[in-house]
């Protein structure tokens, strides 16, 4: 991926290098989070790594997970 002017333009490669198919969603998401981190920190320093790790952790918590019946989804508590 690439990040131009701190997020003015972000590019991601969706297809595999041999154009045989699409990259796995997890790889695309990991690359997107990496490029979004560059909006805040340009260099790959400790601050970059800390924010990128925090974003990856947050996306793991929020991502749909397989349910017991094999479908993908997420259970949330009702809001009253």
PDB file of N, CA and C in Angstrom:
ATOM      1  N   UNK A   1       0.814  -1.180   0.000  1.00  0.00           N
ATOM      2  CA  UNK A   1       0.000   0.000   0.000  1.00  0.00           C
ATOM      3  C   UNK A   1       0.860   1.247   0.000  1.00  0.00           C
ATOM      4  N   UNK A   2       0.203   2.374  -0.186  1.00  0.00           N
ATOM      5  CA  UNK A   2       0.917   3.641  -0.084  1.00  0.00           C
ATOM      6  C   UNK A   2       0.003   4.698   0.501  1.00  0.00           C
ATOM      7  N   UNK A   3       0.629   5.708   1.072  1.00  0.00           N
ATOM      8  CA  UNK A   3      -0.075   6.816   1.696  1.00  0.00           C
ATOM      9  C   UNK A   3       0.574   8.089   1.181  1.00  0.00           C
ATOM     10  N   UNK A   4      -0.215   8.918   0.512  1.00  0.00           N
ATOM     11  CA  UNK A   4       0.295  10.157  -0.078  1.00  0.00           C
ATOM     12  C   UNK A   4      -0.241  11.341   0.718  1.00  0.00           C
ATOM     13  N   UNK A   5       0.660  12.207   1.145  1.00  0.00           N
ATOM     14  CA  UNK A   5       0.294  13.433   1.867  1.00  0.00           C
ATOM     15  C   UNK A   5      -0.552  13.173   3.112  1.00  0.00           C
ATOM     16  N   UNK A   6      -0.103  12.234   3.921  1.00  0.00           N
ATOM     17  CA  UNK A   6      -0.776  11.912   5.192  1.00  0.00           C
ATOM     18  C   UNK A   6      -2.270  11.658   5.028  1.00  0.00           C
ATOM     19  N   UNK A   7      -2.602  10.811   4.085  1.00  0.00           N
ATOM     20  CA  UNK A   7      -3.981  10.370   3.932  1.00  0.00           C
ATOM     21  C   UNK A   7      -4.766  11.041   2.829  1.00  0.00           C
ATOM     22  N   UNK A   8      -4.167  11.996   2.136  1.00  0.00           N
ATOM     23  CA  UNK A   8      -4.882  12.611   1.017  1.00  0.00           C
ATOM     24  C   UNK A   8      -5.231  11.534  -0.015  1.00  0.00           C
ATOM     25  N   UNK A   9      -4.334  10.571  -0.142  1.00  0.00           N
ATOM     26  CA  UNK A   9      -4.595   9.429  -1.031  1.00  0.00           C
ATOM     27  C   UNK A   9      -3.945   8.199  -0.415  1.00  0.00           C
ATOM     28  N   UNK A  10      -4.714   7.130  -0.296  1.00  0.00           N
ATOM     29  CA  UNK A  10      -4.206   5.843   0.183  1.00  0.00           C
ATOM     30  C   UNK A  10      -4.516   4.808  -0.880  1.00  0.00           C
ATOM     31  N   UNK A  11      -3.517   4.031  -1.242  1.00  0.00           N
ATOM     32  CA  UNK A  11      -3.702   2.986  -2.237  1.00  0.00           C
ATOM     33  C   UNK A  11      -3.428   1.615  -1.644  1.00  0.00           C
ATOM     34  N   UNK A  12      -4.232   0.650  -2.029  1.00  0.00           N
ATOM     35  CA  UNK A  12      -4.076  -0.726  -1.563  1.00  0.00           C
ATOM     36  C   UNK A  12      -4.120  -1.663  -2.761  1.00  0.00           C
ATOM     37  N   UNK A  13      -3.291  -2.669  -2.738  1.00  0.00           N
ATOM     38  CA  UNK A  13      -3.330  -3.695  -3.787  1.00  0.00           C
ATOM     39  C   UNK A  13      -4.312  -4.766  -3.354  1.00  0.00           C
ATOM     40  N   UNK A  14      -5.382  -4.907  -4.093  1.00  0.00           N
ATOM     41  CA  UNK A  14      -6.386  -5.911  -3.760  1.00  0.00           C
ATOM     42  C   UNK A  14      -6.080  -7.247  -4.415  1.00  0.00           C
ATOM     43  N   UNK A  15      -5.466  -7.218  -5.591  1.00  0.00           N
ATOM     44  CA  UNK A  15      -5.155  -8.450  -6.322  1.00  0.00           C
ATOM     45  C   UNK A  15      -3.787  -8.982  -5.925  1.00  0.00           C
ATOM     46  N   UNK A  16      -3.612 -10.285  -6.063  1.00  0.00           N
ATOM     47  CA  UNK A  16      -2.317 -10.909  -5.801  1.00  0.00           C
ATOM     48  C   UNK A  16      -1.325 -10.447  -6.865  1.00  0.00           C
ATOM     49  N   UNK A  17      -0.039 -10.636  -6.594  1.00  0.00           N
ATOM     50  CA  UNK A  17       0.993 -10.182  -7.536  1.00  0.00           C
ATOM     51  C   UNK A  17       0.869 -10.845  -8.901  1.00  0.00           C
ATOM     52  N   UNK A  18       0.407 -12.098  -8.949  1.00  0.00           N
ATOM     53  CA  UNK A  18       0.264 -12.794 -10.223  1.00  0.00           C
ATOM     54  C   UNK A  18      -1.121 -12.574 -10.855  1.00  0.00           C
ATOM     55  N   UNK A  19      -1.922 -11.696 -10.241  1.00  0.00           N
ATOM     56  CA  UNK A  19      -3.271 -11.351 -10.724  1.00  0.00           C
ATOM     57  C   UNK A  19      -4.204 -12.556 -10.776  1.00  0.00           C
ATOM     58  N   UNK A  20      -3.895 -13.568  -9.982  1.00  0.00           N
ATOM     59  CA  UNK A  20      -4.662 -14.809  -9.978  1.00  0.00           C
ATOM     60  C   UNK A  20      -5.902 -14.735  -9.096  1.00  0.00           C
ATOM     61  N   UNK A  21      -5.964 -13.747  -8.245  1.00  0.00           N
ATOM     62  CA  UNK A  21      -7.099 -13.637  -7.339  1.00  0.00           C
ATOM     63  C   UNK A  21      -6.939 -12.437  -6.434  1.00  0.00           C
ATOM     64  N   UNK A  22      -7.731 -12.416  -5.389  1.00  0.00           N
ATOM     65  CA  UNK A  22      -7.675 -11.314  -4.440  1.00  0.00           C
ATOM     66  C   UNK A  22      -6.832 -11.693  -3.225  1.00  0.00           C
ATOM     67  N   UNK A  23      -6.193 -10.711  -2.643  1.00  0.00           N
ATOM     68  CA  UNK A  23      -5.440 -10.934  -1.408  1.00  0.00           C
ATOM     69  C   UNK A  23      -6.441 -11.225  -0.290  1.00  0.00           C
ATOM     70  N   UNK A  24      -6.036 -11.951   0.720  1.00  0.00           N
ATOM     71  CA  UNK A  24      -6.930 -12.218   1.849  1.00  0.00           C
ATOM     72  C   UNK A  24      -7.351 -10.907   2.527  1.00  0.00           C
ATOM     73  N   UNK A  25      -8.589 -10.873   2.988  1.00  0.00           N
ATOM     74  CA  UNK A  25      -9.130  -9.677   3.628  1.00  0.00           C
ATOM     75  C   UNK A  25      -8.236  -9.219   4.781  1.00  0.00           C
ATOM     76  N   UNK A  26      -7.721 -10.160   5.564  1.00  0.00           N
ATOM     77  CA  UNK A  26      -6.899  -9.821   6.719  1.00  0.00           C
ATOM     78  C   UNK A  26      -5.639  -9.076   6.299  1.00  0.00           C
ATOM     79  N   UNK A  27      -5.049  -9.452   5.169  1.00  0.00           N
ATOM     80  CA  UNK A  27      -3.847  -8.785   4.662  1.00  0.00           C
ATOM     81  C   UNK A  27      -4.184  -7.364   4.222  1.00  0.00           C
ATOM     82  N   UNK A  28      -5.307  -7.208   3.529  1.00  0.00           N
ATOM     83  CA  UNK A  28      -5.732  -5.884   3.081  1.00  0.00           C
ATOM     84  C   UNK A  28      -6.016  -4.984   4.276  1.00  0.00           C
ATOM     85  N   UNK A  29      -6.699  -5.509   5.284  1.00  0.00           N
ATOM     86  CA  UNK A  29      -7.017  -4.717   6.467  1.00  0.00           C
ATOM     87  C   UNK A  29      -5.751  -4.329   7.222  1.00  0.00           C
ATOM     88  N   UNK A  30      -4.819  -5.254   7.360  1.00  0.00           N
ATOM     89  CA  UNK A  30      -3.560  -4.962   8.044  1.00  0.00           C
ATOM     90  C   UNK A  30      -2.789  -3.859   7.306  1.00  0.00           C
ATOM     91  N   UNK A  31      -2.793  -3.913   5.981  1.00  0.00           N
ATOM     92  CA  UNK A  31      -2.121  -2.886   5.184  1.00  0.00           C
ATOM     93  C   UNK A  31      -2.827  -1.543   5.319  1.00  0.00           C
ATOM     94  N   UNK A  32      -4.165  -1.547   5.306  1.00  0.00           N
ATOM     95  CA  UNK A  32      -4.920  -0.307   5.476  1.00  0.00           C
ATOM     96  C   UNK A  32      -4.615   0.328   6.828  1.00  0.00           C
ATOM     97  N   UNK A  33      -4.594  -0.451   7.893  1.00  0.00           N
ATOM     98  CA  UNK A  33      -4.279   0.089   9.207  1.00  0.00           C
ATOM     99  C   UNK A  33      -2.870   0.666   9.245  1.00  0.00           C
ATOM    100  N   UNK A  34      -1.937   0.008   8.577  1.00  0.00           N
ATOM    101  CA  UNK A  34      -0.567   0.504   8.480  1.00  0.00           C
ATOM    102  C   UNK A  34      -0.546   1.876   7.803  1.00  0.00           C
ATOM    103  N   UNK A  35      -1.246   1.976   6.687  1.00  0.00           N
ATOM    104  CA  UNK A  35      -1.259   3.247   5.948  1.00  0.00           C
ATOM    105  C   UNK A  35      -2.002   4.334   6.717  1.00  0.00           C
ATOM    106  N   UNK A  36      -3.074   3.981   7.423  1.00  0.00           N
ATOM    107  CA  UNK A  36      -3.786   4.967   8.241  1.00  0.00           C
ATOM    108  C   UNK A  36      -2.906   5.462   9.383  1.00  0.00           C
ATOM    109  N   UNK A  37      -2.053   4.604   9.916  1.00  0.00           N
ATOM    110  CA  UNK A  37      -1.142   5.017  10.970  1.00  0.00           C
ATOM    111  C   UNK A  37      -0.180   6.088  10.461  1.00  0.00           C
ATOM    112  N   UNK A  38       0.165   6.018   9.174  1.00  0.00           N
ATOM    113  CA  UNK A  38       1.038   7.039   8.585  1.00  0.00           C
ATOM    114  C   UNK A  38       0.366   8.412   8.540  1.00  0.00           C
ATOM    115  N   UNK A  39      -0.946   8.485   8.691  1.00  0.00           N
ATOM    116  CA  UNK A  39      -1.611   9.788   8.771  1.00  0.00           C
ATOM    117  C   UNK A  39      -1.156  10.545  10.014  1.00  0.00           C
ATOM    118  N   UNK A  40      -0.763   9.823  11.044  1.00  0.00           N
ATOM    119  CA  UNK A  40      -0.358  10.425  12.312  1.00  0.00           C
ATOM    120  C   UNK A  40       1.166  10.432  12.462  1.00  0.00           C
ATOM    121  N   UNK A  41       1.806   9.321  12.110  1.00  0.00           N
ATOM    122  CA  UNK A  41       3.257   9.177  12.276  1.00  0.00           C
ATOM    123  C   UNK A  41       3.869   8.787  10.935  1.00  0.00           C
ATOM    124  N   UNK A  42       4.753   9.619  10.435  1.00  0.00           N
ATOM    125  CA  UNK A  42       5.375   9.352   9.137  1.00  0.00           C
ATOM    126  C   UNK A  42       6.413   8.246   9.188  1.00  0.00           C
ATOM    127  N   UNK A  43       7.255   8.291  10.199  1.00  0.00           N
ATOM    128  CA  UNK A  43       8.333   7.308  10.308  1.00  0.00           C
ATOM    129  C   UNK A  43       7.857   6.046  11.012  1.00  0.00           C
ATOM    130  N   UNK A  44       8.580   4.962  10.773  1.00  0.00           N
ATOM    131  CA  UNK A  44       8.280   3.699  11.445  1.00  0.00           C
ATOM    132  C   UNK A  44       8.996   3.659  12.797  1.00  0.00           C
ATOM    133  N   UNK A  45       8.715   4.640  13.625  1.00  0.00           N
ATOM    134  CA  UNK A  45       9.359   4.703  14.929  1.00  0.00           C
ATOM    135  C   UNK A  45       8.489   4.022  15.986  1.00  0.00           C
ATOM    136  N   UNK A  46       8.886   4.169  17.245  1.00  0.00           N
ATOM    137  CA  UNK A  46       8.162   3.497  18.336  1.00  0.00           C
ATOM    138  C   UNK A  46       6.721   4.012  18.435  1.00  0.00           C
ATOM    139  N   UNK A  47       6.502   5.294  18.159  1.00  0.00           N
ATOM    140  CA  UNK A  47       5.154   5.852  18.230  1.00  0.00           C
ATOM    141  C   UNK A  47       4.261   5.264  17.133  1.00  0.00           C
ATOM    142  N   UNK A  48       4.841   5.110  15.952  1.00  0.00           N
ATOM    143  CA  UNK A  48       4.124   4.470  14.842  1.00  0.00           C
ATOM    144  C   UNK A  48       3.730   3.053  15.243  1.00  0.00           C
ATOM    145  N   UNK A  49       4.689   2.309  15.753  1.00  0.00           N
ATOM    146  CA  UNK A  49       4.443   0.906  16.098  1.00  0.00           C
ATOM    147  C   UNK A  49       3.392   0.769  17.197  1.00  0.00           C
ATOM    148  N   UNK A  50       3.421   1.688  18.168  1.00  0.00           N
ATOM    149  CA  UNK A  50       2.435   1.635  19.254  1.00  0.00           C
ATOM    150  C   UNK A  50       1.023   1.897  18.730  1.00  0.00           C
ATOM    151  N   UNK A  51       0.856   2.920  17.889  1.00  0.00           N
ATOM    152  CA  UNK A  51      -0.465   3.229  17.343  1.00  0.00           C
ATOM    153  C   UNK A  51      -0.940   2.117  16.422  1.00  0.00           C
ATOM    154  N   UNK A  52      -0.057   1.612  15.581  1.00  0.00           N
ATOM    155  CA  UNK A  52      -0.434   0.539  14.661  1.00  0.00           C
ATOM    156  C   UNK A  52      -0.865  -0.702  15.432  1.00  0.00           C
ATOM    157  N   UNK A  53      -0.161  -1.033  16.492  1.00  0.00           N
ATOM    158  CA  UNK A  53      -0.531  -2.179  17.330  1.00  0.00           C
ATOM    159  C   UNK A  53      -1.880  -1.963  17.995  1.00  0.00           C
ATOM    160  N   UNK A  54      -2.127  -0.747  18.472  1.00  0.00           N
ATOM    161  CA  UNK A  54      -3.409  -0.440  19.108  1.00  0.00           C
ATOM    162  C   UNK A  54      -4.555  -0.561  18.108  1.00  0.00           C
ATOM    163  N   UNK A  55      -4.343  -0.090  16.880  1.00  0.00           N
ATOM    164  CA  UNK A  55      -5.386  -0.195  15.854  1.00  0.00           C
ATOM    165  C   UNK A  55      -5.657  -1.653  15.501  1.00  0.00           C
ATOM    166  N   UNK A  56      -4.598  -2.455  15.377  1.00  0.00           N
ATOM    167  CA  UNK A  56      -4.784  -3.875  15.063  1.00  0.00           C
ATOM    168  C   UNK A  56      -5.532  -4.593  16.177  1.00  0.00           C
ATOM    169  N   UNK A  57      -5.216  -4.241  17.426  1.00  0.00           N
ATOM    170  CA  UNK A  57      -5.918  -4.851  18.550  1.00  0.00           C
ATOM    171  C   UNK A  57      -7.393  -4.460  18.525  1.00  0.00           C
ATOM    172  N   UNK A  58      -7.676  -3.191  18.263  1.00  0.00           N
ATOM    173  CA  UNK A  58      -9.062  -2.724  18.225  1.00  0.00           C
ATOM    174  C   UNK A  58      -9.849  -3.409  17.111  1.00  0.00           C
ATOM    175  N   UNK A  59      -9.248  -3.576  15.968  1.00  0.00           N
ATOM    176  CA  UNK A  59      -9.958  -4.205  14.848  1.00  0.00           C
ATOM    177  C   UNK A  59     -10.211  -5.681  15.147  1.00  0.00           C
ATOM    178  N   UNK A  60      -9.294  -6.337  15.873  1.00  0.00           N
ATOM    179  CA  UNK A  60      -9.526  -7.744  16.259  1.00  0.00           C
ATOM    180  C   UNK A  60     -10.732  -7.852  17.183  1.00  0.00           C
ATOM    181  N   UNK A  61     -10.867  -6.909  18.096  1.00  0.00           N
ATOM    182  CA  UNK A  61     -11.987  -6.919  19.040  1.00  0.00           C
ATOM    183  C   UNK A  61     -13.304  -6.655  18.316  1.00  0.00           C
ATOM    184  N   UNK A  62     -13.288  -5.757  17.339  1.00  0.00           N
ATOM    185  CA  UNK A  62     -14.515  -5.346  16.663  1.00  0.00           C
ATOM    186  C   UNK A  62     -14.892  -6.219  15.466  1.00  0.00           C
ATOM    187  N   UNK A  63     -13.982  -7.053  14.994  1.00  0.00           N
ATOM    188  CA  UNK A  63     -14.237  -7.848  13.789  1.00  0.00           C
ATOM    189  C   UNK A  63     -15.219  -8.977  14.062  1.00  0.00           C
ATOM    190  N   UNK A  64     -16.031  -9.299  13.060  1.00  0.00           N
ATOM    191  CA  UNK A  64     -16.945 -10.430  13.202  1.00  0.00           C
ATOM    192  C   UNK A  64     -16.168 -11.723  13.408  1.00  0.00           C
ATOM    193  N   UNK A  65     -16.697 -12.590  14.231  1.00  0.00           N
ATOM    194  CA  UNK A  65     -16.067 -13.885  14.477  1.00  0.00           C
ATOM    195  C   UNK A  65     -17.069 -14.985  14.141  1.00  0.00           C
ATOM    196  N   UNK A  66     -16.569 -16.169  13.788  1.00  0.00           N
ATOM    197  CA  UNK A  66     -17.502 -17.257  13.487  1.00  0.00           C
ATOM    198  C   UNK A  66     -18.380 -17.582  14.696  1.00  0.00           C
ATOM    199  N   UNK A  67     -19.642 -17.831  14.437  1.00  0.00           N
ATOM    200  CA  UNK A  67     -20.568 -18.209  15.502  1.00  0.00           C
ATOM    201  C   UNK A  67     -20.632 -19.731  15.580  1.00  0.00           C
ATOM    202  N   UNK A  68     -21.353 -20.248  16.542  1.00  0.00           N
ATOM    203  CA  UNK A  68     -21.415 -21.695  16.728  1.00  0.00           C
ATOM    204  C   UNK A  68     -22.092 -22.400  15.551  1.00  0.00           C
ATOM    205  N   UNK A  69     -22.927 -21.698  14.803  1.00  0.00           N
ATOM    206  CA  UNK A  69     -23.602 -22.338  13.669  1.00  0.00           C
ATOM    207  C   UNK A  69     -22.810 -22.185  12.364  1.00  0.00           C
ATOM    208  N   UNK A  70     -21.563 -21.667  12.460  1.00  0.00           N
ATOM    209  CA  UNK A  70     -20.709 -21.566  11.285  1.00  0.00           C
ATOM    210  C   UNK A  70     -20.857 -20.282  10.499  1.00  0.00           C
ATOM    211  N   UNK A  71     -21.858 -19.477  10.817  1.00  0.00           N
ATOM    212  CA  UNK A  71     -22.030 -18.205  10.121  1.00  0.00           C
ATOM    213  C   UNK A  71     -21.146 -17.155  10.773  1.00  0.00           C
ATOM    214  N   UNK A  72     -20.825 -16.126  10.015  1.00  0.00           N
ATOM    215  CA  UNK A  72     -20.008 -15.057  10.581  1.00  0.00           C
ATOM    216  C   UNK A  72     -20.935 -13.987  11.136  1.00  0.00           C
ATOM    217  N   UNK A  73     -20.591 -13.495  12.282  1.00  0.00           N
ATOM    218  CA  UNK A  73     -21.400 -12.459  12.893  1.00  0.00           C
ATOM    219  C   UNK A  73     -20.802 -12.043  14.211  1.00  0.00           C
ATOM    220  N   UNK A  74     -21.477 -11.157  14.860  1.00  0.00           N
ATOM    221  CA  UNK A  74     -20.988 -10.693  16.150  1.00  0.00           C
ATOM    222  C   UNK A  74     -22.186 -10.497  17.050  1.00  0.00           C
ATOM    223  N   UNK A  75     -22.081 -10.970  18.256  1.00  0.00           N
ATOM    224  CA  UNK A  75     -23.153 -10.780  19.214  1.00  0.00           C
ATOM    225  C   UNK A  75     -22.867  -9.520  20.012  1.00  0.00           C
ATOM    226  N   UNK A  76     -23.870  -8.711  20.147  1.00  0.00           N
ATOM    227  CA  UNK A  76     -23.718  -7.494  20.939  1.00  0.00           C
ATOM    228  C   UNK A  76     -24.838  -7.447  21.967  1.00  0.00           C
ATOM    229  N   UNK A  77     -24.559  -6.787  23.066  1.00  0.00           N
ATOM    230  CA  UNK A  77     -25.575  -6.635  24.108  1.00  0.00           C
ATOM    231  C   UNK A  77     -26.610  -5.635  23.636  1.00  0.00           C
ATOM    232  N   UNK A  78     -27.884  -5.872  23.908  1.00  0.00           N
ATOM    233  CA  UNK A  78     -28.908  -4.914  23.506  1.00  0.00           C
ATOM    234  C   UNK A  78     -28.725  -3.592  24.260  1.00  0.00           C
ATOM    235  N   UNK A  79     -29.061  -2.522  23.580  1.00  0.00           N
ATOM    236  CA  UNK A  79     -28.979  -1.194  24.185  1.00  0.00           C
ATOM    237  C   UNK A  79     -30.382  -0.754  24.543  1.00  0.00           C
ATOM    238  N   UNK A  80     -30.591  -0.451  25.809  1.00  0.00           N
ATOM    239  CA  UNK A  80     -31.917  -0.015  26.272  1.00  0.00           C
ATOM    240  C   UNK A  80     -31.855   1.400  26.770  1.00  0.00           C
TER     241      UNK A  80
END
